Amino acid sequence: MCMVDNFYRSGTLPRVVNSSFISLITKDFDVKKELYSRDVSRRVRFNSSHDLFQSQTADWRDTISVSMLIDPEELPAVCRDETVEFIDQIGKIGDALFELLSEALGLKPDHLKSIECNKGRTLVCHYYPACPEPELAMGVTKHTDNTFLTVLVEDETGGLQVLHDNQWVGVQPIPGGLVANIGDLLQIVSNDKFKSNVHRVVPSRVPRISVIGFFAGRVAPPARLYGPIKELLSEENPPKCKEVLVSEYVARFFNKKTPR
């Protein structure tokens, strides 16, 4: 496993998302029409440029979002089996990464899971159509993730970039590999020991697809406050962040105005 500014790249992930899942987001217009919604509370939804009404311009991207706690019968039949398998696999990978991250903080392996950082799971598939003028568009504008952890599988097109020393660095895809990124909430609970990274996606003249597992912590009631882990604090290392409710933090993330 290697790291570029808190983006971790690792070995292989089973290819559980096959052509039927990809076909849904790229071709199956009737199913997408049924799933279309901008209501973030919907457990399965499709939309284009999720922040269309908050941003100055639109992202060059279509998205299907699925709650990982969903009843499989709520999933489109065309990709039901592949989606269920992917959710299972990405969940296991996330749990393993949380154990490693707990140990990296000097805590017991189950600490981050014990405070439910591995909850609030969402599966997202992004499709970036071929762009005739990629220099004039943006697949995803620069941002940090409003999560504890993000685990991503992508095709071989490329386009993901990380801001490093004020320069954009491309993250080259590894066939069968994955990318894991630390989010804002993990930076908060680690008291800045882990850093959430600024990244973006640039479009290209060929299509790009990525499938992502987001781990955002417990969102459902009863509400849970997340702040710096007490075991990490001392007189020399006082709290650097305030406690936050995940639901409020996520709401601010989706409602904020996004400059380009």
mmCIF file of C-alpha atoms in Angstrom:
data_model
loop_
_atom_site.group_PDB
_atom_site.id
_atom_site.type_symbol
_atom_site.label_atom_id
_atom_site.label_comp_id
_atom_site.label_asym_id
_atom_site.label_seq_id
_atom_site.Cartn_x
_atom_site.Cartn_y
_atom_site.Cartn_z
ATOM 1 C CA MET A 1 0.000 0.000 0.000
ATOM 2 C CA CYS A 2 1.362 3.412 -0.924
ATOM 3 C CA MET A 3 0.163 6.935 -0.165
ATOM 4 C CA VAL A 4 -0.032 10.299 -1.926
ATOM 5 C CA ASP A 5 -1.206 13.010 0.499
ATOM 6 C CA ASN A 6 -3.592 10.675 2.339
ATOM 7 C CA PHE A 7 -4.829 9.001 -0.840
ATOM 8 C CA TYR A 8 -3.994 5.298 -0.367
ATOM 9 C CA ARG A 9 -3.691 2.890 -3.269
ATOM 10 C CA SER A 10 -3.852 -0.831 -2.663
ATOM 11 C CA GLY A 11 -3.713 -4.230 -4.395
ATOM 12 C CA THR A 12 -6.862 -5.677 -5.910
ATOM 13 C CA LEU A 13 -10.607 -5.520 -5.463
ATOM 14 C CA PRO A 14 -12.812 -8.238 -7.010
ATOM 15 C CA ARG A 15 -14.469 -7.051 -10.206
ATOM 16 C CA VAL A 16 -17.977 -7.362 -8.816
ATOM 17 C CA VAL A 17 -19.444 -4.491 -10.851
ATOM 18 C CA ASN A 18 -19.887 -5.930 -14.327
ATOM 19 C CA SER A 19 -21.412 -4.696 -17.550
ATOM 20 C CA SER A 20 -25.009 -4.732 -16.253
ATOM 21 C CA PHE A 21 -24.265 -2.077 -13.599
ATOM 22 C CA ILE A 22 -22.297 -0.006 -16.084
ATOM 23 C CA SER A 23 -25.071 -0.382 -18.657
ATOM 24 C CA LEU A 24 -27.593 1.062 -16.190
ATOM 25 C CA ILE A 25 -25.815 4.393 -15.787
ATOM 26 C CA THR A 26 -24.669 4.702 -19.397
ATOM 27 C CA LYS A 27 -27.599 3.371 -21.445
ATOM 28 C CA ASP A 28 -30.723 2.337 -19.532
ATOM 29 C CA PHE A 29 -32.678 5.598 -19.849
ATOM 30 C CA ASP A 30 -36.040 4.188 -18.756
ATOM 31 C CA VAL A 31 -34.673 2.966 -15.405
ATOM 32 C CA LYS A 32 -32.736 6.180 -14.857
ATOM 33 C CA LYS A 33 -35.893 8.184 -15.505
ATOM 34 C CA GLU A 34 -37.675 6.255 -12.738
ATOM 35 C CA LEU A 35 -34.778 6.795 -10.342
ATOM 36 C CA TYR A 36 -34.229 10.490 -11.091
ATOM 37 C CA SER A 37 -34.377 12.655 -7.958
ATOM 38 C CA ARG A 38 -32.500 15.405 -6.131
ATOM 39 C CA ASP A 39 -33.923 14.310 -2.785
ATOM 40 C CA VAL A 40 -30.837 13.121 -0.845
ATOM 41 C CA SER A 41 -33.060 11.131 1.527
ATOM 42 C CA ARG A 42 -34.033 8.699 -1.254
ATOM 43 C CA ARG A 43 -32.256 5.365 -0.873
ATOM 44 C CA VAL A 44 -31.745 4.892 -4.620
ATOM 45 C CA ARG A 45 -31.545 7.880 -6.930
ATOM 46 C CA PHE A 46 -30.067 9.091 -10.203
ATOM 47 C CA ASN A 47 -29.164 12.660 -11.124
ATOM 48 C CA SER A 48 -26.766 14.784 -13.127
ATOM 49 C CA SER A 49 -24.438 17.333 -11.519
ATOM 50 C CA HIS A 50 -25.648 16.907 -7.911
ATOM 51 C CA ASP A 51 -24.834 20.510 -6.921
ATOM 52 C CA LEU A 52 -26.411 22.064 -10.009
ATOM 53 C CA PHE A 53 -28.387 24.635 -8.011
ATOM 54 C CA GLN A 54 -25.530 25.519 -5.617
ATOM 55 C CA SER A 55 -22.639 25.766 -8.094
ATOM 56 C CA GLN A 56 -21.766 28.492 -10.534
ATOM 57 C CA THR A 57 -21.496 25.871 -13.304
ATOM 58 C CA ALA A 58 -22.502 22.217 -13.742
ATOM 59 C CA ASP A 59 -20.261 19.174 -13.300
ATOM 60 C CA TRP A 60 -19.769 16.941 -16.348
ATOM 61 C CA ARG A 61 -21.130 13.853 -14.564
ATOM 62 C CA ASP A 62 -24.093 11.507 -14.030
ATOM 63 C CA THR A 63 -24.520 9.741 -10.689
ATOM 64 C CA ILE A 64 -26.404 6.824 -9.174
ATOM 65 C CA SER A 65 -26.452 6.760 -5.346
ATOM 66 C CA VAL A 66 -27.499 3.768 -3.243
ATOM 67 C CA SER A 67 -27.756 3.447 0.537
ATOM 68 C CA MET A 68 -25.704 0.391 1.579
ATOM 69 C CA LEU A 69 -28.423 -0.515 4.109
ATOM 70 C CA ILE A 70 -31.003 -0.910 1.390
ATOM 71 C CA ASP A 71 -33.343 -3.868 0.927
ATOM 72 C CA PRO A 72 -32.041 -5.587 -2.242
ATOM 73 C CA GLU A 73 -35.582 -5.610 -3.639
ATOM 74 C CA GLU A 74 -35.406 -1.800 -3.874
ATOM 75 C CA LEU A 75 -32.508 -2.055 -6.321
ATOM 76 C CA PRO A 76 -33.005 -2.104 -10.101
ATOM 77 C CA ALA A 77 -33.199 -5.740 -11.204
ATOM 78 C CA VAL A 78 -30.667 -5.140 -13.991
ATOM 79 C CA CYS A 79 -27.806 -4.688 -11.496
ATOM 80 C CA ARG A 80 -29.212 -6.068 -8.225
ATOM 81 C CA ASP A 81 -26.852 -9.012 -7.735
ATOM 82 C CA GLU A 82 -23.706 -7.079 -8.654
ATOM 83 C CA THR A 83 -24.661 -4.167 -6.388
ATOM 84 C CA VAL A 84 -25.306 -6.422 -3.388
ATOM 85 C CA GLU A 85 -21.953 -8.149 -3.883
ATOM 86 C CA PHE A 86 -20.118 -4.850 -4.273
ATOM 87 C CA ILE A 87 -21.701 -3.476 -1.081
ATOM 88 C CA ASP A 88 -20.543 -6.573 0.804
ATOM 89 C CA GLN A 89 -16.985 -6.384 -0.540
ATOM 90 C CA ILE A 90 -16.516 -2.641 -0.098
ATOM 91 C CA GLY A 91 -17.883 -2.885 3.451
ATOM 92 C CA LYS A 92 -15.297 -5.512 4.374
ATOM 93 C CA ILE A 93 -12.502 -3.398 2.902
ATOM 94 C CA GLY A 94 -13.707 -0.316 4.791
ATOM 95 C CA ASP A 95 -13.826 -2.224 8.083
ATOM 96 C CA ALA A 96 -10.271 -3.487 7.554
ATOM 97 C CA LEU A 97 -9.031 0.031 6.783
ATOM 98 C CA PHE A 98 -10.680 1.438 9.912
ATOM 99 C CA GLU A 99 -8.810 -1.141 11.994
ATOM 100 C CA LEU A 100 -5.495 -0.105 10.414
ATOM 101 C CA LEU A 101 -6.290 3.583 10.896
ATOM 102 C CA SER A 102 -7.173 2.974 14.556
ATOM 103 C CA GLU A 103 -3.809 1.314 15.120
ATOM 104 C CA ALA A 104 -2.056 4.163 13.296
ATOM 105 C CA LEU A 105 -3.566 6.511 15.900
ATOM 106 C CA GLY A 106 -2.206 4.337 18.705
ATOM 107 C CA LEU A 107 -5.677 3.027 19.589
ATOM 108 C CA LYS A 108 -7.178 -0.447 19.753
ATOM 109 C CA PRO A 109 -8.009 -1.855 16.288
ATOM 110 C CA ASP A 110 -11.752 -1.636 16.864
ATOM 111 C CA HIS A 111 -11.797 1.934 18.204
ATOM 112 C CA LEU A 112 -13.011 3.760 15.103
ATOM 113 C CA LYS A 113 -15.626 1.073 14.492
ATOM 114 C CA SER A 114 -16.729 1.268 18.143
ATOM 115 C CA ILE A 115 -17.678 4.918 17.622
ATOM 116 C CA GLU A 116 -19.473 3.969 14.397
ATOM 117 C CA CYS A 117 -17.189 5.698 11.927
ATOM 118 C CA ASN A 118 -17.853 2.754 9.588
ATOM 119 C CA LYS A 119 -21.616 3.436 9.491
ATOM 120 C CA GLY A 120 -23.584 5.725 7.172
ATOM 121 C CA ARG A 121 -22.503 3.781 4.110
ATOM 122 C CA THR A 122 -23.409 4.918 0.611
ATOM 123 C CA LEU A 123 -22.538 3.386 -2.760
ATOM 124 C CA VAL A 124 -22.103 5.873 -5.603
ATOM 125 C CA CYS A 125 -21.425 5.274 -9.290
ATOM 126 C CA HIS A 126 -20.193 8.260 -11.311
ATOM 127 C CA TYR A 127 -20.292 8.295 -15.102
ATOM 128 C CA TYR A 128 -18.328 11.020 -16.892
ATOM 129 C CA PRO A 129 -19.398 11.086 -20.576
ATOM 130 C CA ALA A 130 -16.865 11.770 -23.290
ATOM 131 C CA CYS A 131 -16.282 15.519 -23.329
ATOM 132 C CA PRO A 132 -15.618 17.263 -26.662
ATOM 133 C CA GLU A 133 -13.828 20.175 -24.937
ATOM 134 C CA PRO A 134 -12.429 18.864 -21.613
ATOM 135 C CA GLU A 135 -10.323 21.988 -21.088
ATOM 136 C CA LEU A 136 -13.580 23.965 -20.686
ATOM 137 C CA ALA A 137 -15.322 21.578 -18.269
ATOM 138 C CA MET A 138 -14.877 19.922 -14.868
ATOM 139 C CA GLY A 139 -15.928 16.408 -13.927
ATOM 140 C CA VAL A 140 -15.946 17.212 -10.199
ATOM 141 C CA THR A 141 -14.811 20.560 -8.864
ATOM 142 C CA LYS A 142 -12.155 20.654 -6.129
ATOM 143 C CA HIS A 143 -13.403 19.538 -2.717
ATOM 144 C CA THR A 144 -12.726 17.419 0.335
ATOM 145 C CA ASP A 145 -15.004 14.504 1.239
ATOM 146 C CA ASN A 146 -17.638 14.989 3.952
ATOM 147 C CA THR A 147 -16.969 11.457 5.247
ATOM 148 C CA PHE A 148 -14.676 9.468 7.495
ATOM 149 C CA LEU A 149 -13.408 7.325 4.639
ATOM 150 C CA THR A 150 -13.905 6.968 0.888
ATOM 151 C CA VAL A 151 -12.986 3.814 -1.072
ATOM 152 C CA LEU A 152 -12.999 4.064 -4.862
ATOM 153 C CA VAL A 153 -12.755 1.663 -7.799
ATOM 154 C CA GLU A 154 -12.226 3.255 -11.217
ATOM 155 C CA ASP A 155 -11.700 2.263 -14.813
ATOM 156 C CA GLU A 156 -8.412 2.901 -16.597
ATOM 157 C CA THR A 157 -9.335 6.312 -18.037
ATOM 158 C CA GLY A 158 -7.841 8.407 -15.216
ATOM 159 C CA GLY A 159 -8.786 11.959 -14.329
ATOM 160 C CA LEU A 160 -8.618 11.933 -10.517
ATOM 161 C CA GLN A 161 -6.213 14.602 -9.263
ATOM 162 C CA VAL A 162 -4.926 15.456 -5.771
ATOM 163 C CA LEU A 163 -3.728 18.891 -4.665
ATOM 164 C CA HIS A 164 -0.129 18.503 -3.450
ATOM 165 C CA ASP A 165 2.125 21.483 -2.676
ATOM 166 C CA ASN A 166 -0.329 23.748 -4.526
ATOM 167 C CA GLN A 167 -0.103 21.646 -7.688
ATOM 168 C CA TRP A 168 -2.534 19.117 -9.128
ATOM 169 C CA VAL A 169 -1.080 15.603 -9.257
ATOM 170 C CA GLY A 170 -2.776 12.891 -11.312
ATOM 171 C CA VAL A 171 -3.604 9.594 -9.579
ATOM 172 C CA GLN A 172 -2.881 6.943 -12.193
ATOM 173 C CA PRO A 173 -5.349 4.020 -12.136
ATOM 174 C CA ILE A 174 -4.086 0.526 -11.265
ATOM 175 C CA PRO A 175 -6.058 -2.258 -12.995
ATOM 176 C CA GLY A 176 -7.977 -4.148 -10.308
ATOM 177 C CA GLY A 177 -6.845 -1.653 -7.676
ATOM 178 C CA LEU A 178 -8.558 0.822 -5.410
ATOM 179 C CA VAL A 179 -8.066 4.264 -3.927
ATOM 180 C CA ALA A 180 -8.910 5.098 -0.294
ATOM 181 C CA ASN A 181 -9.203 8.691 0.835
ATOM 182 C CA ILE A 182 -9.432 10.204 4.307
ATOM 183 C CA GLY A 183 -12.417 12.523 4.747
ATOM 184 C CA ASP A 184 -13.180 15.604 6.819
ATOM 185 C CA LEU A 185 -14.756 13.691 9.712
ATOM 186 C CA LEU A 186 -11.709 11.474 10.189
ATOM 187 C CA GLN A 187 -9.558 14.601 10.322
ATOM 188 C CA ILE A 188 -11.846 15.920 13.074
ATOM 189 C CA VAL A 189 -11.818 12.800 15.279
ATOM 190 C CA SER A 190 -8.056 12.307 14.799
ATOM 191 C CA ASN A 191 -7.529 15.916 15.902
ATOM 192 C CA ASP A 192 -5.776 16.718 12.627
ATOM 193 C CA LYS A 193 -3.369 13.751 12.765
ATOM 194 C CA PHE A 194 -5.016 12.563 9.545
ATOM 195 C CA LYS A 195 -5.669 15.184 6.886
ATOM 196 C CA SER A 196 -8.608 15.362 4.524
ATOM 197 C CA ASN A 197 -7.291 16.054 1.044
ATOM 198 C CA VAL A 198 -8.437 18.424 -1.683
ATOM 199 C CA HIS A 199 -9.101 16.579 -4.942
ATOM 200 C CA ARG A 200 -11.015 16.889 -8.197
ATOM 201 C CA VAL A 201 -11.813 14.986 -11.399
ATOM 202 C CA VAL A 202 -11.035 16.391 -14.839
ATOM 203 C CA PRO A 203 -13.020 15.133 -17.857
ATOM 204 C CA SER A 204 -11.505 13.702 -21.030
ATOM 205 C CA ARG A 205 -12.492 12.869 -24.590
ATOM 206 C CA VAL A 206 -13.245 9.281 -23.564
ATOM 207 C CA PRO A 207 -15.843 8.215 -20.957
ATOM 208 C CA ARG A 208 -14.833 7.501 -17.346
ATOM 209 C CA ILE A 209 -16.597 5.416 -14.674
ATOM 210 C CA SER A 210 -15.866 5.168 -10.948
ATOM 211 C CA VAL A 211 -17.706 3.264 -8.209
ATOM 212 C CA ILE A 212 -17.263 4.543 -4.655
ATOM 213 C CA GLY A 213 -18.069 3.496 -1.110
ATOM 214 C CA PHE A 214 -18.553 6.404 1.320
ATOM 215 C CA PHE A 215 -18.404 5.847 5.106
ATOM 216 C CA ALA A 216 -19.959 8.879 6.818
ATOM 217 C CA GLY A 217 -20.605 7.654 10.378
ATOM 218 C CA ARG A 218 -23.952 7.337 12.088
ATOM 219 C CA VAL A 219 -26.476 9.682 10.523
ATOM 220 C CA ALA A 220 -29.716 8.078 11.714
ATOM 221 C CA PRO A 221 -31.245 9.037 15.100
ATOM 222 C CA PRO A 222 -30.263 9.184 17.860
ATOM 223 C CA ALA A 223 -27.866 11.856 16.697
ATOM 224 C CA ARG A 224 -24.206 11.348 17.486
ATOM 225 C CA LEU A 225 -21.640 14.093 18.052
ATOM 226 C CA TYR A 226 -18.190 13.524 16.620
ATOM 227 C CA GLY A 227 -15.188 15.411 17.951
ATOM 228 C CA PRO A 228 -11.514 14.785 18.691
ATOM 229 C CA ILE A 229 -11.014 11.382 20.341
ATOM 230 C CA LYS A 230 -10.284 11.970 24.038
ATOM 231 C CA GLU A 231 -7.468 9.406 24.128
ATOM 232 C CA LEU A 232 -5.559 11.549 21.614
ATOM 233 C CA LEU A 233 -5.786 14.781 23.627
ATOM 234 C CA SER A 234 -3.350 16.225 26.139
ATOM 235 C CA GLU A 235 -2.066 19.586 27.346
ATOM 236 C CA GLU A 236 0.410 19.504 24.471
ATOM 237 C CA ASN A 237 -2.277 18.381 22.020
ATOM 238 C CA PRO A 238 -5.524 20.213 22.843
ATOM 239 C CA PRO A 239 -8.677 19.876 20.687
ATOM 240 C CA LYS A 240 -8.281 21.548 17.306
ATOM 241 C CA CYS A 241 -11.878 21.004 16.142
ATOM 242 C CA LYS A 242 -15.364 21.394 17.580
ATOM 243 C CA GLU A 243 -17.815 18.505 17.859
ATOM 244 C CA VAL A 244 -20.201 18.139 14.916
ATOM 245 C CA LEU A 245 -23.377 16.233 14.101
ATOM 246 C CA VAL A 246 -22.907 14.190 10.938
ATOM 247 C CA SER A 247 -26.388 15.056 9.659
ATOM 248 C CA GLU A 248 -25.750 18.796 10.043
ATOM 249 C CA TYR A 249 -22.278 18.567 8.540
ATOM 250 C CA VAL A 250 -23.542 16.665 5.504
ATOM 251 C CA ALA A 251 -26.431 19.122 5.056
ATOM 252 C CA ARG A 252 -24.011 22.070 5.038
ATOM 253 C CA PHE A 253 -21.832 20.235 2.523
ATOM 254 C CA PHE A 254 -24.681 19.757 0.043
ATOM 255 C CA ASN A 255 -26.116 23.241 0.499
ATOM 256 C CA LYS A 256 -22.965 25.325 0.321
ATOM 257 C CA LYS A 257 -22.206 27.430 -2.723
ATOM 258 C CA THR A 258 -19.402 25.914 -4.755
ATOM 259 C CA PRO A 259 -17.003 28.248 -6.584
ATOM 260 C CA ARG A 260 -15.190 26.994 -9.659
#
